[in-house]
Every structure is written in structure tokens, then in C-alpha cells.
Coordinates of C-alpha atoms in Angstrom, one line a residue:
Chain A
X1 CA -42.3 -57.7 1.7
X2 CA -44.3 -54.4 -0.1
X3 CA -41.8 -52.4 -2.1
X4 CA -41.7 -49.8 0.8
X5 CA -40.0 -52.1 3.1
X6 CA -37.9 -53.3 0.7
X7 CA -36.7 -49.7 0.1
X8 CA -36.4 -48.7 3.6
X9 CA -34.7 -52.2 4.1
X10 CA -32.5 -51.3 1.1
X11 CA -32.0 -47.9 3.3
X12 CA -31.4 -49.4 6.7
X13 CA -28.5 -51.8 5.0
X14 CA -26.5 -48.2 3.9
X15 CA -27.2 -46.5 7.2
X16 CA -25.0 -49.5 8.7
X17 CA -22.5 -49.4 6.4
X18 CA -21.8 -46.2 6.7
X19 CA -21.8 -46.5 10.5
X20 CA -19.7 -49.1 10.6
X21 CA -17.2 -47.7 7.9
X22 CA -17.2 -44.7 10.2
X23 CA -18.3 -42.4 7.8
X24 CA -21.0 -40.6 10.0
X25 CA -24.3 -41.4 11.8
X26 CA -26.4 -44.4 11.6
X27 CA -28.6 -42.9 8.6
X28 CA -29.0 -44.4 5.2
X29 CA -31.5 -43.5 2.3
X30 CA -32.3 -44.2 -1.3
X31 CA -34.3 -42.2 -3.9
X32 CA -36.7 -44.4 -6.4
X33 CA -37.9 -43.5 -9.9
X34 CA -39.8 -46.4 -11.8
X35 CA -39.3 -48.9 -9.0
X36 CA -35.6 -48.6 -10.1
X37 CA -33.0 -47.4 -7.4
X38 CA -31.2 -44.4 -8.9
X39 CA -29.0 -42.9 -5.9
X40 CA -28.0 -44.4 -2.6
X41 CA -26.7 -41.7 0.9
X42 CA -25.6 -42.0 3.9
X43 CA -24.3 -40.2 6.2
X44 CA -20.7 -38.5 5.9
X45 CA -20.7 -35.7 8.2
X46 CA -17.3 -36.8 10.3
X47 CA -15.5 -37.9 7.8
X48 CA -16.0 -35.3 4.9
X49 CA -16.2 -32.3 7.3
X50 CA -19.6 -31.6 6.1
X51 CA -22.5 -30.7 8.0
X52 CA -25.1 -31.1 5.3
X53 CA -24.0 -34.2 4.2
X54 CA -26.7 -36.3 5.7
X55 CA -28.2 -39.4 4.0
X56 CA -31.1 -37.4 2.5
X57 CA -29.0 -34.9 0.9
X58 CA -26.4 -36.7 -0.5
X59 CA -28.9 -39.5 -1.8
X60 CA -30.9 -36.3 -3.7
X61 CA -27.8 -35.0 -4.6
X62 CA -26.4 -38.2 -6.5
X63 CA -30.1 -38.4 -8.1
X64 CA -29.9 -35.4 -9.3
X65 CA -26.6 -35.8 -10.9
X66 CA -28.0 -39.2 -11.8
X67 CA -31.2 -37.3 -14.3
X68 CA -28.8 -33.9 -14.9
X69 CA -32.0 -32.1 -13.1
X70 CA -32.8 -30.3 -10.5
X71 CA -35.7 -32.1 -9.9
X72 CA -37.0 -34.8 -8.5
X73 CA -40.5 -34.6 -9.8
X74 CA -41.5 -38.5 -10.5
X75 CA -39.5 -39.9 -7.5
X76 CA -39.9 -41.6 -4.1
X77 CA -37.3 -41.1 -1.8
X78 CA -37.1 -43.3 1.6
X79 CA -35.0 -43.0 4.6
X80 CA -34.2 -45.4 7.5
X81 CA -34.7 -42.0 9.8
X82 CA -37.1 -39.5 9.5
X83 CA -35.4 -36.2 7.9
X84 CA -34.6 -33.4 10.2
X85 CA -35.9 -30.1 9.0
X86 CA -32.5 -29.6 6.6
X87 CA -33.4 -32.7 5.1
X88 CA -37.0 -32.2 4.8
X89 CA -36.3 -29.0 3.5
X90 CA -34.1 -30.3 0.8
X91 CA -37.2 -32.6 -0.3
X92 CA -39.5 -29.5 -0.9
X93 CA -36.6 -27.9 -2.9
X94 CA -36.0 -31.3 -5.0
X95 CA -39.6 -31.7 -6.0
X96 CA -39.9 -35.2 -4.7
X97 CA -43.2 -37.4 -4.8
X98 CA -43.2 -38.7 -1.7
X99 CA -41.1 -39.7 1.7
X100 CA -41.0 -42.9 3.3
X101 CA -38.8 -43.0 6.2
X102 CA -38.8 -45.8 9.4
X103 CA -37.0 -44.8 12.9
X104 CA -38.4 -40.8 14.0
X105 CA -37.1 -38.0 14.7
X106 CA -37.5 -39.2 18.7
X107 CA -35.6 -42.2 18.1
X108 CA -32.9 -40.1 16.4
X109 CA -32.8 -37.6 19.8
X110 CA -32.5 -40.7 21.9
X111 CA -29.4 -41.9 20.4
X112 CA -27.8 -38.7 20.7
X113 CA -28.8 -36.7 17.5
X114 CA -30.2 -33.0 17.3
X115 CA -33.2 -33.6 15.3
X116 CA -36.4 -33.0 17.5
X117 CA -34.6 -30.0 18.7
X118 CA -34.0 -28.2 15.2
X119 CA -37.7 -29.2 14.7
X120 CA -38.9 -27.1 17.6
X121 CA -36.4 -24.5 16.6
X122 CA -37.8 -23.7 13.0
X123 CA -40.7 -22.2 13.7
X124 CA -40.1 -20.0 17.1
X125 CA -40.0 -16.2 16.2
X126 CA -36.3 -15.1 15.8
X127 CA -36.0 -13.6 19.1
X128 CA -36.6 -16.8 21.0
X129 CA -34.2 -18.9 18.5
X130 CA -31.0 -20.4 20.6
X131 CA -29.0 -19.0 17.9
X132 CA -28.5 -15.3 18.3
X133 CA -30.3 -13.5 14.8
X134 CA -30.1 -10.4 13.7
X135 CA -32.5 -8.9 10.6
X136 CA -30.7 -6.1 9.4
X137 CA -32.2 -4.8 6.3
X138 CA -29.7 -3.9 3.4
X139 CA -30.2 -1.8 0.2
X140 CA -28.2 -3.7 -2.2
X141 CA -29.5 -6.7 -0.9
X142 CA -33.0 -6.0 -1.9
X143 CA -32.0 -4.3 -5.2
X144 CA -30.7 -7.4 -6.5
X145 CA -34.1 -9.2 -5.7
X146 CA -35.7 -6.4 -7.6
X147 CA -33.2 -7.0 -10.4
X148 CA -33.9 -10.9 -10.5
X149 CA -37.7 -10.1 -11.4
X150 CA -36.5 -8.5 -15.1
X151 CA -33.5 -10.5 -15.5
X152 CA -33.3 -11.7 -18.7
X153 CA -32.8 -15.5 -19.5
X154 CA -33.4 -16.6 -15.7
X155 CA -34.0 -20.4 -14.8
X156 CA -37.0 -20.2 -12.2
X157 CA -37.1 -23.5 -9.8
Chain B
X1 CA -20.7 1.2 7.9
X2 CA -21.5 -1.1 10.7
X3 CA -19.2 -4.7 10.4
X4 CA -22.5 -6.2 10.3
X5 CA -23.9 -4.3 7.3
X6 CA -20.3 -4.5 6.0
X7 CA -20.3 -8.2 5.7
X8 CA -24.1 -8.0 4.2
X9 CA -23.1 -6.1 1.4
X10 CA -20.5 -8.4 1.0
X11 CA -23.3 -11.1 0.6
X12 CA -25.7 -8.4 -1.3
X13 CA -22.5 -8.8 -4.0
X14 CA -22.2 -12.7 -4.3
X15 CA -25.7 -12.8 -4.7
X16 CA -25.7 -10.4 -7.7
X17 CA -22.6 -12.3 -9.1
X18 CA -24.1 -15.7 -8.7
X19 CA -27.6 -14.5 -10.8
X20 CA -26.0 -12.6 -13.3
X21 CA -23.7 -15.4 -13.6
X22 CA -26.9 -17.5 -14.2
X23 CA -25.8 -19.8 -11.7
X24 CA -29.0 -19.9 -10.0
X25 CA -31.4 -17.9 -7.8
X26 CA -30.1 -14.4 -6.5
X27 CA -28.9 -15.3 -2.9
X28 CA -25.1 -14.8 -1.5
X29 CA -23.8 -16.0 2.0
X30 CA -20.4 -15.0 3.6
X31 CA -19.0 -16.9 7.0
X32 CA -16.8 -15.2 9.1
X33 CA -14.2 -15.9 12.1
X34 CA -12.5 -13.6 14.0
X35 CA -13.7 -11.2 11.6
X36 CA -12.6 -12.2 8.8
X37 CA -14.2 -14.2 5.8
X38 CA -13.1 -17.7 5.9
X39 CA -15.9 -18.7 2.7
X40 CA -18.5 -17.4 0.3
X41 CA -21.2 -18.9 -1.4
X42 CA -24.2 -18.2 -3.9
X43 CA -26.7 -19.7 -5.1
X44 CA -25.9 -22.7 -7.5
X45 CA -28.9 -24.9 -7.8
X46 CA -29.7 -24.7 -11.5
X47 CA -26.2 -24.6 -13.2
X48 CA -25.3 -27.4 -10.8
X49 CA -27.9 -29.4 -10.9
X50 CA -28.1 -29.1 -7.5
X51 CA -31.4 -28.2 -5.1
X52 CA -29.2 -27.9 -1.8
X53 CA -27.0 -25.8 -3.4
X54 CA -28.4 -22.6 -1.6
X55 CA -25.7 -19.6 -0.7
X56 CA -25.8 -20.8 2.7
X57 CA -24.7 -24.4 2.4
X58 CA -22.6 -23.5 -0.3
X59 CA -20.8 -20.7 2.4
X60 CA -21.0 -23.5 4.8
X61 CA -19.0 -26.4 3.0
X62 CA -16.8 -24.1 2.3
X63 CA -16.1 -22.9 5.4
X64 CA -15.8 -26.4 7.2
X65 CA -13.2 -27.5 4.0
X66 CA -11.8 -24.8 5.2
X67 CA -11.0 -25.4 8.7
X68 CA -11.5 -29.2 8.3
X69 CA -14.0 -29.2 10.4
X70 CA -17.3 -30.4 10.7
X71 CA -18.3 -27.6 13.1
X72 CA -18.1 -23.8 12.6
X73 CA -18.5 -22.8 16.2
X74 CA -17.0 -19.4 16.5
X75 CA -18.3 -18.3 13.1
X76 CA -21.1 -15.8 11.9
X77 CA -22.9 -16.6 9.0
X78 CA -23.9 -13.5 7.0
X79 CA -27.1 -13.9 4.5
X80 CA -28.5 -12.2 1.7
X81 CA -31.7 -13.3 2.3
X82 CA -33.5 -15.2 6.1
X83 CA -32.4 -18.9 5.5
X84 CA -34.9 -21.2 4.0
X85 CA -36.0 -24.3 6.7
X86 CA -33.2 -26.5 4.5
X87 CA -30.6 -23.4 5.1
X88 CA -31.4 -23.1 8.9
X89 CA -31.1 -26.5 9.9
X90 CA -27.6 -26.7 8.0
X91 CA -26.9 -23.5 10.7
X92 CA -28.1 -25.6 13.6
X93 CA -26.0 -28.6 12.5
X94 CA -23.0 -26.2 11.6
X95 CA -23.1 -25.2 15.4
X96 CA -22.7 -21.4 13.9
X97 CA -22.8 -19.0 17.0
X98 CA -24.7 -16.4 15.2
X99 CA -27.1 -15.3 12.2
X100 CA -27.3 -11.9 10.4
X101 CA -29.4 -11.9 7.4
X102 CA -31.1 -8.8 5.2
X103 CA -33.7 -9.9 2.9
X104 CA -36.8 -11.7 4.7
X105 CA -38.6 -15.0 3.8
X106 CA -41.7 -12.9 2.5
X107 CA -39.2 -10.9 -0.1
X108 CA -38.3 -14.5 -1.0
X109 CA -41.8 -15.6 -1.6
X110 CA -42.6 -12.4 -3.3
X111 CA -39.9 -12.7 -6.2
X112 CA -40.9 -16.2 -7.1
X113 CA -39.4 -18.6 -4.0
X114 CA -41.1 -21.1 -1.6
X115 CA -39.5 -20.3 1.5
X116 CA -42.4 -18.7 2.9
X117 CA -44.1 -22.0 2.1
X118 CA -41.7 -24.4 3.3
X119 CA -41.2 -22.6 6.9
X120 CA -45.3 -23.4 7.3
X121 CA -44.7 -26.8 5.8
X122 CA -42.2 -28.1 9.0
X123 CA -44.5 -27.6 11.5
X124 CA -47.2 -29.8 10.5
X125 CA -48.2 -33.2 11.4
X126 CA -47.2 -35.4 8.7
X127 CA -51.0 -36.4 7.7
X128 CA -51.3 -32.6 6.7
X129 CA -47.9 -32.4 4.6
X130 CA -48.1 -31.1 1.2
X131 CA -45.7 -34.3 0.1
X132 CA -47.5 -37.5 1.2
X133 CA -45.1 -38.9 3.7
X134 CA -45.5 -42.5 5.6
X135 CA -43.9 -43.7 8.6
X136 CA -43.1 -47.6 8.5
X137 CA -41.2 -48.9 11.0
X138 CA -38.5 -51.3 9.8
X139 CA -36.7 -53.7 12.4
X140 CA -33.3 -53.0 10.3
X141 CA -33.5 -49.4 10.6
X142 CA -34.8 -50.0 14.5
X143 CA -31.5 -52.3 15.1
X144 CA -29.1 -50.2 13.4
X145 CA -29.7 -47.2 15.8
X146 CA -29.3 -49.6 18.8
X147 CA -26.4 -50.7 17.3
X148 CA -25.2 -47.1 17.2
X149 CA -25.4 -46.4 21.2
X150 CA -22.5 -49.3 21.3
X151 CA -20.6 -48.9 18.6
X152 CA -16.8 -48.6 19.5
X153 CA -14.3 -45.6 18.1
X154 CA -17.4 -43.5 17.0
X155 CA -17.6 -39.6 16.3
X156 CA -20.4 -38.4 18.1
X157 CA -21.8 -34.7 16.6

């Protein structure tokens, strides 16, 4: 078996346990560094009343703890779904290497799960979103943006 | 002042708390039911060592402890700034029945942050993704989802 499967087996293993615990959905995923497994998600969305907490993002959240960074840079992570665009997102932010990931997002929308719908969502013009959005300029708002470029001592990421 | 622009310039002011704070970037979030603000979040990726930790799913975990509830329907989500992809699809998942943000992604871009970047980084096939991503089918990952569909006492979301 290449290391990838072994990973997204890994992955598949802790998208079953957390289904059958009943912690969430049927998702599971594991971020590499080294060839070395250093955080291990699944999904907790029912039972910790948290709508982010999908397999990706609690397996790059527990990494990050994991390295005390913010980053990811250097690591692989792999999922036994493909990410939905939260997820996805979450890699860009966290710098990963590279994704691996086995079931799509059409195999998570025929078992009853959103993704393939947020993906066509994400890039339609904000009138023709489902959810209702409002721009709304604001002065204070976009002083403090203007404030960020000469604040002293600022961590950029 | 409209309640809209009220609750803006509520988020304008987390936003400026959270960078001055040097907590992280300068982005605030507010959710609101029945017009009143049940959570409020900033930005909290660098202190916390944390890259999901936008305003927006920091409002949002908030909220849902707050209602223990994995679904915000009936609440607005006010923004600083237009949600990064990672930020929207937490929205989506949320079931939030409505948007309202200030600051666009091109203000983010322009001060130093990829939104702008990540929005035109969804849409793409995978071969054309910035971070190399590979799709391997795995007959774990494959059986666990079928597994799913008949899986007794289950919370669908």
C-alpha cells in the first residue's frame, strides 16, 4: 500500500469512529509532517454544537496546537472526503503542502451532505447567493483597515 | 443609524479591539437574533495559534454554544469585512438566514490578505489548484459513507 492510502486509510478508520460514536458525519482526516501523523479530526458537528467542526478543521486545528504555529507549511493533510469550500478554505489559510482526500464532494451530496451545493454557491455574484447579502459600506470599518497598514508590531499571516 | 449599520459598527469595534489587542488580523463579526447580539468575535489566528480562527467562525461558535445548537437559523451575521471562502461556507453550514458585511474582499486583498485569492482558488478544477491536490479513491472511505445511509439513531444536518 503507497503511503497515501495508508493515510487516507488511517483517515477513513476516524471518519467511522466518529460515525459510529455519533459524534457527527462520516468524515475523518489526518495531517502528515515527516511521514509522522501529528493530528487526527473528525467530525463533531452534532455533538459539540459546532458547525465548523468538520474533520479538516479540527485535524489542522490539533496540528497547529501540535507545532504552536499557525502554519502548516511542510505538511500533507488527507481526508477520507473531499473538503467542502470551508474546509478547503481553511487549507489556503493553514499553508498546507498538499491535499489528498478519497470519496468527492458528489459522494458526500448523495449521502445527504451540503457540499456540492456550497461549492456552486461561492462563486455566484452576491445577488444570486441563496443567502440574502447585503454590502453596506461603513466608515469605521474601513478606518481600521487603514489603521492595520501602520500598526506597529503586527504579525502578518 | 440604520440597525444594519448599527450592528456594523458594532463589528467595525471588535475588529479594532481584536488588532490592537494583537490578537490577529483586524476583522470583528457580531450574530444577532431577534435583534439582539447573542455573540462576538475577532480575529484570533496568530495569538491562538489558530488559522480558522477568523471573526466569523469565532461569532459563530459562539453563538451556537450559545443556544446549543448546531444551527443558527433565525440569526444575522454582521461582518467587518465580505467573508473569506473558509468564513462563507461556515455561514452556509450555520444555516444563518442572512449576511451584512462592510469591508469587501478587494479591501482585504489590498491590506495584505488572500481572500481575494482564495475566492478564485474554489472554483477551479483540482489539476489547476495552487495546492497540489489528488483524488484516490479508498474502499474504506467508499464503505464508510454507505455505511452512513443505514446507520441507526443518527443526526442528520
Amino acid at each position: 500500500m503507497s503511503d497515501d492510502q495508508h493515510f487516507l486509510t488511517l483517515a477513513a478508520h476516524l471518519s467511522r469512529k466518529g460515525m459510529t460514536s455519533l459524534a457527527g458525519g462520516p468524515f475523518g482526516a489526518v495531517v502528515v509532517k515527516d511521514g509522522h501523523v501529528i493530528a487526527e479530526g473528525w467530525n463533531e458537528v452534532t455533538t459539540g454544537f459546532d458547525p465548523t467542526a468538520h474533520g479538516e478543521v479540527n485535524a489542522i486545528r490539533k496540528a497547529c496546537k501540535a507545532l504552536n504555529s499557525f502554519s502548516l507549511q511542510g505538511c500533507v493533510i488527507y481526508s477520507s472526503c473531499e473538503p467542502c469550500p470551508m474546509c478547503l478554505g481553511a487549507i489556503y489559510w493553514a499553508r498546507l503542502d498538499r491535499l489528498v482526500f478519497a470519496n468527492t464532494r458528489w459522494d458526500a451530496a448523495a449521502i445527504g451532505f451540503d457540499d456540492d451545493w456550497i461549492y456552486q454557491e461561492v462563486p455566484k455574484p452576491l445577488p444570486e447567493r441563496l443567502i440574502p447579502t447585503l454590502h453596506l459600506p461603513n466608515a469605521d470599518a474601513k478606518a481600521v483597515f487603514t489603521e492595520w497598514l501602520s500598526l506597529p508590531n503586527k504579525v502578518p499571516y
